[in-house]
């Protein structure tokens, strides 16, 4: 059943959406209220003052009291009682009932339509709101997954992070904020939380490094102190050893000197020192080698004496039988060399191949 088209006229009228309004004599339109789905009129003026529709009649409520001001006609028009177009006495009871039923039905249809429309609109708006919220959540998740999570995951994957690496992650995250690369406040808050967490880790590492550096320095200082003490100890030991070595050398030199003095005693004649006599006799060439290689009395610069040195050294003999070789060769026969007799101290010449004792000089 459709709603009949309304023809606005002076007095009270009802619009297709159920709104009741009154056109005053000066043409002014005054909105009074709206017909509800149950046939009751919901006044714009509140529950105590406004308009109600009941049994096809329209009532104005003033201070809680009803005043009949009009009714709904069969064609859907509203008749104002003030116009007195038709008297109530001319309308039969059946027509009144029909009009009342129609008005209620119209009001119900209008109210139901309005209700369903509003319900559908509310549902549609709710779906739009939910879709918008879902889309925002998706975009938030996408923003987090594409921009924040990769940096945070790299941080979480660090097994032994360095301060420089943590600074890099902090810089990347702060750049997302400074460049306004994050749209949602929740993700910005999450970045701040992650930055705070990484900065805390950085402080822990710096503190640990500081402790390690202090421990390392303390160890180095202790090792340096120990090394210095060891060096001083070694220097003291070296000095002691040096003094001991110097004392040993002095003792050896003194002993050597004493030994040499004892050795020279009785062996020094004039400017010469004579060695002990060889234990065996030997030819002239062997005698010369004997003196050249002799080491005796701490000396190694021995030589075979010439005939004059040997004769002076031997003196008047008293050396027993045999003789001593000299280095002097007979001028006219190089196969002969002079020797001195141990018995009488005289000089003789003999073939170099003969054997005599040797006494070297220096």
CSV table of C-alpha atoms in Angstrom, one decimal:
chain,number,residue,atom,x,y,z
A,1,UNK,CA,0.0,0.0,0.0
A,2,UNK,CA,1.6,3.2,-1.1
A,3,UNK,CA,1.5,6.5,0.7
A,4,UNK,CA,-0.8,9.0,-1.0
A,5,UNK,CA,0.9,12.1,-2.4
A,6,UNK,CA,0.5,15.0,0.0
A,7,UNK,CA,-0.7,18.4,-1.1
A,8,UNK,CA,0.6,21.0,1.3
A,9,UNK,CA,-2.1,23.4,2.5
A,10,UNK,CA,-2.7,25.7,5.4
A,11,UNK,CA,-3.0,23.7,8.6
A,12,UNK,CA,-1.3,20.4,9.5
A,13,UNK,CA,0.3,18.1,7.0
A,14,UNK,CA,2.3,14.8,7.0
A,15,UNK,CA,5.4,14.2,4.8
A,16,UNK,CA,6.3,10.8,3.2
A,17,UNK,CA,9.0,10.2,5.9
A,18,UNK,CA,6.3,10.6,8.6
A,19,UNK,CA,7.2,14.1,9.7
A,20,UNK,CA,4.2,16.2,10.7
A,21,UNK,CA,4.4,19.9,10.0
A,22,UNK,CA,2.0,22.9,10.2
A,23,UNK,CA,1.6,25.6,7.6
A,24,UNK,CA,0.6,28.8,9.3
A,25,UNK,CA,-1.6,31.4,7.7
A,26,UNK,CA,1.4,33.6,7.0
A,27,UNK,CA,2.9,30.7,5.0
A,28,UNK,CA,5.4,29.8,7.7
A,29,UNK,CA,6.2,26.0,8.0
A,30,UNK,CA,6.4,24.7,11.6
A,31,UNK,CA,7.8,21.1,12.1
A,32,UNK,CA,5.9,19.5,14.9
A,33,UNK,CA,7.1,15.9,15.1
A,34,UNK,CA,7.4,12.5,13.5
A,35,UNK,CA,5.0,9.4,13.5
A,36,UNK,CA,6.7,6.4,15.2
A,37,UNK,CA,6.4,2.8,14.0
A,38,UNK,CA,3.8,2.0,16.6
A,39,UNK,CA,1.5,4.8,15.5
A,40,UNK,CA,2.5,7.1,18.3
A,41,UNK,CA,3.8,10.5,17.4
A,42,UNK,CA,7.2,11.4,18.6
A,43,UNK,CA,7.0,15.2,19.3
A,44,UNK,CA,10.1,17.4,18.7
A,45,UNK,CA,9.2,19.3,21.8
A,46,UNK,CA,9.7,16.4,24.2
A,47,UNK,CA,7.4,14.0,26.0
A,48,UNK,CA,5.5,16.7,28.0
A,49,UNK,CA,4.9,19.1,25.1
A,50,UNK,CA,4.3,17.9,21.5
A,51,UNK,CA,1.9,16.1,19.2
A,52,UNK,CA,0.5,12.6,19.4
A,53,UNK,CA,-1.7,10.6,17.0
A,54,UNK,CA,-4.3,8.2,18.5
A,55,UNK,CA,-7.4,6.6,16.9
A,56,UNK,CA,-6.9,8.8,13.8
A,57,UNK,CA,-6.9,12.1,15.8
A,58,UNK,CA,-4.0,14.4,16.4
A,59,UNK,CA,-3.5,15.8,19.9
A,60,UNK,CA,-1.2,18.6,21.1
A,61,UNK,CA,0.3,17.8,24.5
A,62,UNK,CA,0.8,20.9,26.8
A,63,UNK,CA,2.1,20.4,30.3
A,64,UNK,CA,1.0,16.7,30.1
A,65,UNK,CA,-2.6,17.5,28.9
A,66,UNK,CA,-3.9,16.6,25.5
A,67,UNK,CA,-5.8,19.0,23.2
A,68,UNK,CA,-7.4,17.7,20.0
A,69,UNK,CA,-6.1,19.8,17.1
A,70,UNK,CA,-6.8,17.7,14.0
A,71,UNK,CA,-7.3,14.3,12.4
A,72,UNK,CA,-6.1,12.2,9.5
A,73,UNK,CA,-8.4,12.0,6.5
A,74,UNK,CA,-9.0,8.9,4.3
A,75,UNK,CA,-6.9,10.4,1.5
A,76,UNK,CA,-4.0,10.8,3.9
A,77,UNK,CA,-4.5,14.5,4.3
A,78,UNK,CA,-4.5,16.0,7.8
A,79,UNK,CA,-7.6,18.1,8.7
A,80,UNK,CA,-7.0,20.9,11.2
A,81,UNK,CA,-9.8,21.3,13.6
A,82,UNK,CA,-9.3,25.1,13.5
A,83,UNK,CA,-10.2,25.1,9.8
A,84,UNK,CA,-13.5,23.4,10.5
A,85,UNK,CA,-13.6,22.2,6.9
A,86,UNK,CA,-15.8,19.4,8.0
A,87,UNK,CA,-17.5,18.8,11.3
A,88,UNK,CA,-17.1,15.7,13.2
A,89,UNK,CA,-20.8,15.2,13.3
A,90,UNK,CA,-20.9,14.8,9.4
A,91,UNK,CA,-18.5,11.9,9.5
A,92,UNK,CA,-19.9,8.5,10.4
A,93,UNK,CA,-18.4,6.2,13.0
A,94,UNK,CA,-17.4,3.8,10.3
A,95,UNK,CA,-15.5,6.4,8.3
A,96,UNK,CA,-13.8,7.5,11.5
A,97,UNK,CA,-12.7,4.0,12.1
A,98,UNK,CA,-11.5,3.5,8.6
A,99,UNK,CA,-9.6,6.8,8.7
A,100,UNK,CA,-8.1,5.8,12.1
A,101,UNK,CA,-7.1,2.4,10.7
A,102,UNK,CA,-5.6,4.0,7.6
A,103,UNK,CA,-3.7,6.5,9.7
A,104,UNK,CA,-2.4,3.8,11.9
A,105,UNK,CA,-1.5,1.6,8.9
A,106,UNK,CA,0.2,4.5,7.2
A,107,UNK,CA,2.0,5.5,10.3
A,108,UNK,CA,3.1,1.9,10.8
A,109,UNK,CA,4.2,1.5,7.2
A,110,UNK,CA,6.1,4.8,7.4
A,111,UNK,CA,7.5,3.9,10.8
A,112,UNK,CA,8.5,0.4,9.7
A,113,UNK,CA,10.1,1.8,6.5
A,114,UNK,CA,11.9,4.4,8.4
A,115,UNK,CA,13.0,1.8,11.0
A,116,UNK,CA,14.2,-0.7,8.4
A,117,UNK,CA,15.9,2.1,6.5
A,118,UNK,CA,17.6,3.3,9.6
A,119,UNK,CA,18.5,-0.2,10.6
A,120,UNK,CA,20.0,-0.8,7.1
A,121,UNK,CA,21.8,2.5,7.2
A,122,UNK,CA,23.2,1.8,10.7
A,123,UNK,CA,24.3,-1.7,9.5
A,124,UNK,CA,25.8,-0.3,6.4
A,125,UNK,CA,27.6,2.4,8.4
A,126,UNK,CA,28.8,-0.2,10.9
A,127,UNK,CA,30.1,-2.3,8.1
A,128,UNK,CA,31.9,0.7,6.6
A,129,UNK,CA,33.3,1.5,10.1
A,130,UNK,CA,34.5,-2.1,10.6
A,131,UNK,CA,36.0,-2.2,7.1
A,132,UNK,CA,37.7,1.1,7.7
A,133,UNK,CA,39.1,-0.2,11.0
A,134,UNK,CA,40.1,-3.5,9.4
A,135,UNK,CA,41.9,-1.6,6.6
A,136,UNK,CA,43.7,0.6,9.1
A,137,UNK,CA,44.8,-2.4,11.0
A,138,UNK,CA,46.0,-4.1,7.8
A,139,UNK,CA,47.9,-0.9,6.8
A,140,UNK,CA,49.3,-0.7,10.3
A,141,UNK,CA,50.5,-4.3,10.1
A,142,UNK,CA,51.9,-3.7,6.7
A,143,UNK,CA,53.7,-0.6,7.8
A,144,UNK,CA,55.2,-2.5,10.7
A,145,UNK,CA,56.1,-5.5,8.7
A,146,UNK,CA,57.7,-3.6,5.8
A,147,UNK,CA,59.4,-0.8,7.7
A,148,UNK,CA,59.9,-1.5,11.4
A,149,UNK,CA,60.1,-5.3,11.7
A,150,UNK,CA,63.1,-5.8,9.3
A,151,UNK,CA,65.3,-3.5,11.4
A,152,UNK,CA,64.1,-4.9,14.7
A,153,UNK,CA,64.6,-8.5,13.4
A,154,UNK,CA,68.1,-7.7,12.3
A,155,UNK,CA,68.7,-6.4,15.9
A,156,UNK,CA,67.3,-9.6,17.4
A,157,UNK,CA,69.5,-11.8,15.1
A,158,UNK,CA,72.6,-10.2,16.5
A,159,UNK,CA,74.4,-12.7,18.8
A,160,UNK,CA,77.3,-10.4,19.8
A,161,UNK,CA,76.1,-6.9,18.8
A,162,UNK,CA,78.7,-4.1,18.6
A,163,UNK,CA,77.9,-0.5,19.6
A,164,UNK,CA,78.4,0.8,16.1
A,165,UNK,CA,75.8,-1.8,14.8
A,166,UNK,CA,73.3,-0.8,17.5
A,167,UNK,CA,73.8,2.9,16.6
A,168,UNK,CA,73.0,1.9,13.0
A,169,UNK,CA,69.7,0.3,14.0
A,170,UNK,CA,68.8,3.3,16.2
A,171,UNK,CA,69.5,5.7,13.3
A,172,UNK,CA,67.4,3.6,10.9
A,173,UNK,CA,64.4,3.6,13.3
A,174,UNK,CA,64.7,7.3,14.1
A,175,UNK,CA,64.9,8.1,10.4
A,176,UNK,CA,61.4,6.5,10.1
A,177,UNK,CA,60.2,9.1,12.6
A,178,UNK,CA,62.1,12.1,11.4
A,179,UNK,CA,61.2,11.5,7.7
A,180,UNK,CA,57.5,11.0,8.8
A,181,UNK,CA,57.7,7.6,7.1
A,182,UNK,CA,55.3,6.2,9.7
A,183,UNK,CA,51.6,7.0,9.4
A,184,UNK,CA,50.2,5.4,12.5
A,185,UNK,CA,50.8,6.5,16.1
A,186,UNK,CA,50.8,2.9,17.4
A,187,UNK,CA,53.8,2.1,15.2
A,188,UNK,CA,55.5,5.3,16.2
A,189,UNK,CA,55.1,4.3,19.8
A,190,UNK,CA,56.4,0.9,19.0
A,191,UNK,CA,59.5,2.4,17.3
A,192,UNK,CA,60.2,4.5,20.4
A,193,UNK,CA,59.9,1.4,22.6
A,194,UNK,CA,62.3,-0.6,20.3
A,195,UNK,CA,64.7,2.4,20.2
A,196,UNK,CA,64.6,2.6,24.0
A,197,UNK,CA,65.2,-1.2,24.2
A,198,UNK,CA,68.2,-1.0,21.8
A,199,UNK,CA,69.6,2.0,23.7
A,200,UNK,CA,69.4,0.0,26.9
A,201,UNK,CA,71.3,-2.8,25.3
A,202,UNK,CA,73.9,-0.3,24.1
A,203,UNK,CA,74.3,1.1,27.6
A,204,UNK,CA,74.8,-2.5,28.9
A,205,UNK,CA,77.5,-3.2,26.3
A,206,UNK,CA,79.2,0.2,26.9
A,207,UNK,CA,79.2,-0.6,30.7
A,208,UNK,CA,80.5,-4.1,30.1
A,209,UNK,CA,83.2,-2.7,27.7
A,210,UNK,CA,84.1,-0.1,30.3
A,211,UNK,CA,84.5,-2.8,33.0
A,212,UNK,CA,86.6,-5.0,30.6
A,213,UNK,CA,88.8,-2.0,29.8
A,214,UNK,CA,89.2,-1.2,33.4
A,215,UNK,CA,90.0,-4.9,34.2
A,216,UNK,CA,92.4,-5.0,31.2
A,217,UNK,CA,94.2,-1.8,32.3
A,218,UNK,CA,94.4,-3.1,35.9
A,219,UNK,CA,95.9,-6.3,34.6
A,220,UNK,CA,98.3,-4.4,32.3
A,221,UNK,CA,99.3,-2.2,35.2
A,222,UNK,CA,99.9,-5.2,37.4
A,223,UNK,CA,101.9,-7.0,34.7
A,224,UNK,CA,103.9,-3.8,34.1
A,225,UNK,CA,104.6,-3.5,37.8
A,226,UNK,CA,105.6,-7.1,38.0
A,227,UNK,CA,107.8,-6.7,34.9
A,228,UNK,CA,109.4,-3.6,36.4
A,229,UNK,CA,110.0,-5.5,39.6
A,230,UNK,CA,111.4,-8.4,37.7
A,231,UNK,CA,113.6,-6.1,35.6
A,232,UNK,CA,114.9,-4.4,38.8
A,233,UNK,CA,115.5,-7.8,40.3
A,234,UNK,CA,117.4,-9.0,37.2
A,235,UNK,CA,119.4,-5.8,37.1
A,236,UNK,CA,120.3,-6.3,40.8
A,237,UNK,CA,121.1,-9.9,40.1
A,238,UNK,CA,123.1,-8.9,37.0
A,239,UNK,CA,124.9,-6.2,39.1
A,240,UNK,CA,125.7,-8.8,41.8
A,241,UNK,CA,126.8,-11.3,39.1
A,242,UNK,CA,128.9,-8.5,37.5
A,243,UNK,CA,130.5,-7.7,40.8
A,244,UNK,CA,131.1,-11.4,41.5
A,245,UNK,CA,132.5,-11.9,38.0
A,246,UNK,CA,134.8,-8.8,38.5
A,247,UNK,CA,135.9,-10.2,41.8
A,248,UNK,CA,136.5,-13.6,40.2
A,249,UNK,CA,138.5,-12.0,37.5
A,250,UNK,CA,140.5,-10.0,40.0
A,251,UNK,CA,141.2,-13.2,41.9
A,252,UNK,CA,142.1,-15.0,38.8
A,253,UNK,CA,144.3,-12.1,37.7
A,254,UNK,CA,145.9,-12.0,41.1
A,255,UNK,CA,146.4,-15.8,41.1
A,256,UNK,CA,147.8,-15.6,37.5
A,257,UNK,CA,150.1,-12.8,38.5
A,258,UNK,CA,151.2,-14.6,41.6
A,259,UNK,CA,151.7,-17.8,39.5
A,260,UNK,CA,153.6,-15.8,36.9
A,261,UNK,CA,155.7,-14.2,39.5
A,262,UNK,CA,156.4,-17.6,41.0
A,263,UNK,CA,157.1,-18.9,37.6
A,264,UNK,CA,159.5,-16.1,36.7
A,265,UNK,CA,161.4,-16.5,39.9
A,266,UNK,CA,164.7,-18.1,38.9
A,267,UNK,CA,163.8,-18.0,35.1
A,268,UNK,CA,164.4,-14.4,34.5
A,269,UNK,CA,167.9,-13.3,33.5
A,270,UNK,CA,168.5,-9.8,32.3
A,271,UNK,CA,165.7,-9.0,29.8
A,272,UNK,CA,165.0,-12.7,29.1
A,273,UNK,CA,162.8,-15.3,30.5
A,274,UNK,CA,163.7,-18.9,30.1
A,275,UNK,CA,161.3,-21.8,29.9
A,276,UNK,CA,161.8,-25.2,31.4
A,277,UNK,CA,164.1,-27.5,29.6
A,278,UNK,CA,162.3,-30.0,27.3
A,279,UNK,CA,161.9,-33.4,28.7
A,280,UNK,CA,163.4,-35.0,25.6
A,281,UNK,CA,166.0,-34.3,23.0
A,282,UNK,CA,165.0,-33.4,19.4
A,283,UNK,CA,166.6,-32.2,16.1
A,284,UNK,CA,166.9,-28.6,15.3
A,285,UNK,CA,163.7,-28.2,13.2
A,286,UNK,CA,161.7,-30.0,15.9
A,287,UNK,CA,163.3,-27.7,18.5
A,288,UNK,CA,162.2,-24.6,16.5
A,289,UNK,CA,158.6,-25.9,16.2
A,290,UNK,CA,158.6,-26.8,19.9
A,291,UNK,CA,159.3,-23.2,21.0
A,292,UNK,CA,157.0,-21.7,18.4
A,293,UNK,CA,154.1,-23.7,19.8
A,294,UNK,CA,155.0,-23.8,23.5
A,295,UNK,CA,152.5,-22.6,26.1
A,296,UNK,CA,154.1,-22.3,29.5
A,297,UNK,CA,153.7,-20.1,32.5
A,298,UNK,CA,150.7,-18.3,30.9
A,299,UNK,CA,152.8,-17.3,27.9
A,300,UNK,CA,152.6,-18.4,24.3
A,301,UNK,CA,155.2,-16.1,22.7
A,302,UNK,CA,158.2,-18.4,23.1
A,303,UNK,CA,161.0,-18.7,20.6
A,304,UNK,CA,164.3,-20.6,20.1
A,305,UNK,CA,167.1,-18.3,21.5
A,306,UNK,CA,170.1,-17.3,19.4
A,307,UNK,CA,173.6,-18.5,20.5
A,308,UNK,CA,174.5,-15.4,22.5
A,309,UNK,CA,171.2,-15.3,24.4
A,310,UNK,CA,171.5,-19.0,25.1
A,311,UNK,CA,175.1,-18.8,26.3
A,312,UNK,CA,174.2,-15.9,28.6
A,313,UNK,CA,171.2,-17.7,29.9
A,314,UNK,CA,173.1,-20.9,30.5
A,315,UNK,CA,176.0,-19.2,32.2
A,316,UNK,CA,178.7,-21.5,33.3
A,317,UNK,CA,176.9,-24.8,32.7
A,318,UNK,CA,176.0,-26.9,35.6
A,319,UNK,CA,173.2,-28.3,33.5
A,320,UNK,CA,174.4,-31.9,33.1
A,321,UNK,CA,175.4,-33.8,30.0
A,322,UNK,CA,174.2,-32.9,26.5
A,323,UNK,CA,173.5,-29.5,25.0
A,324,UNK,CA,170.7,-27.0,24.1
A,325,UNK,CA,169.9,-25.9,20.6
A,326,UNK,CA,170.2,-22.2,19.5
A,327,UNK,CA,168.5,-20.6,16.5
A,328,UNK,CA,171.9,-19.4,15.1
A,329,UNK,CA,173.0,-21.3,11.9
A,330,UNK,CA,176.6,-21.6,10.8
A,331,UNK,CA,177.0,-18.8,8.2
A,332,UNK,CA,179.0,-21.0,5.7
A,333,UNK,CA,176.9,-24.2,6.2
A,334,UNK,CA,173.2,-24.0,6.7
A,335,UNK,CA,173.0,-27.6,7.7
A,336,UNK,CA,174.9,-26.8,10.9
A,337,UNK,CA,173.6,-24.9,13.9
A,338,UNK,CA,175.2,-23.7,17.1
A,339,UNK,CA,174.4,-25.3,20.5
A,340,UNK,CA,175.7,-24.8,24.0
A,341,UNK,CA,177.0,-27.6,26.2
A,342,UNK,CA,175.2,-28.2,29.4
A,343,UNK,CA,178.3,-29.5,31.0
A,344,UNK,CA,180.8,-26.6,30.4
A,345,UNK,CA,178.7,-23.9,28.9
A,346,UNK,CA,180.8,-23.7,25.7
A,347,UNK,CA,179.3,-23.4,22.3
A,348,UNK,CA,179.6,-25.9,19.5
A,349,UNK,CA,178.0,-26.5,16.2
A,350,UNK,CA,176.3,-29.7,15.1
A,351,UNK,CA,174.2,-31.0,12.3
A,352,UNK,CA,170.6,-30.0,12.6
A,353,UNK,CA,169.8,-33.7,12.4
A,354,UNK,CA,171.3,-34.3,15.8
A,355,UNK,CA,169.2,-34.4,18.9
A,356,UNK,CA,169.6,-32.0,21.8
A,357,UNK,CA,167.4,-30.6,24.6
A,358,UNK,CA,165.5,-27.3,24.1
A,359,UNK,CA,165.0,-24.3,26.3
A,360,UNK,CA,163.0,-21.5,24.9
A,361,UNK,CA,163.1,-17.8,25.7
A,362,UNK,CA,160.7,-14.8,25.5
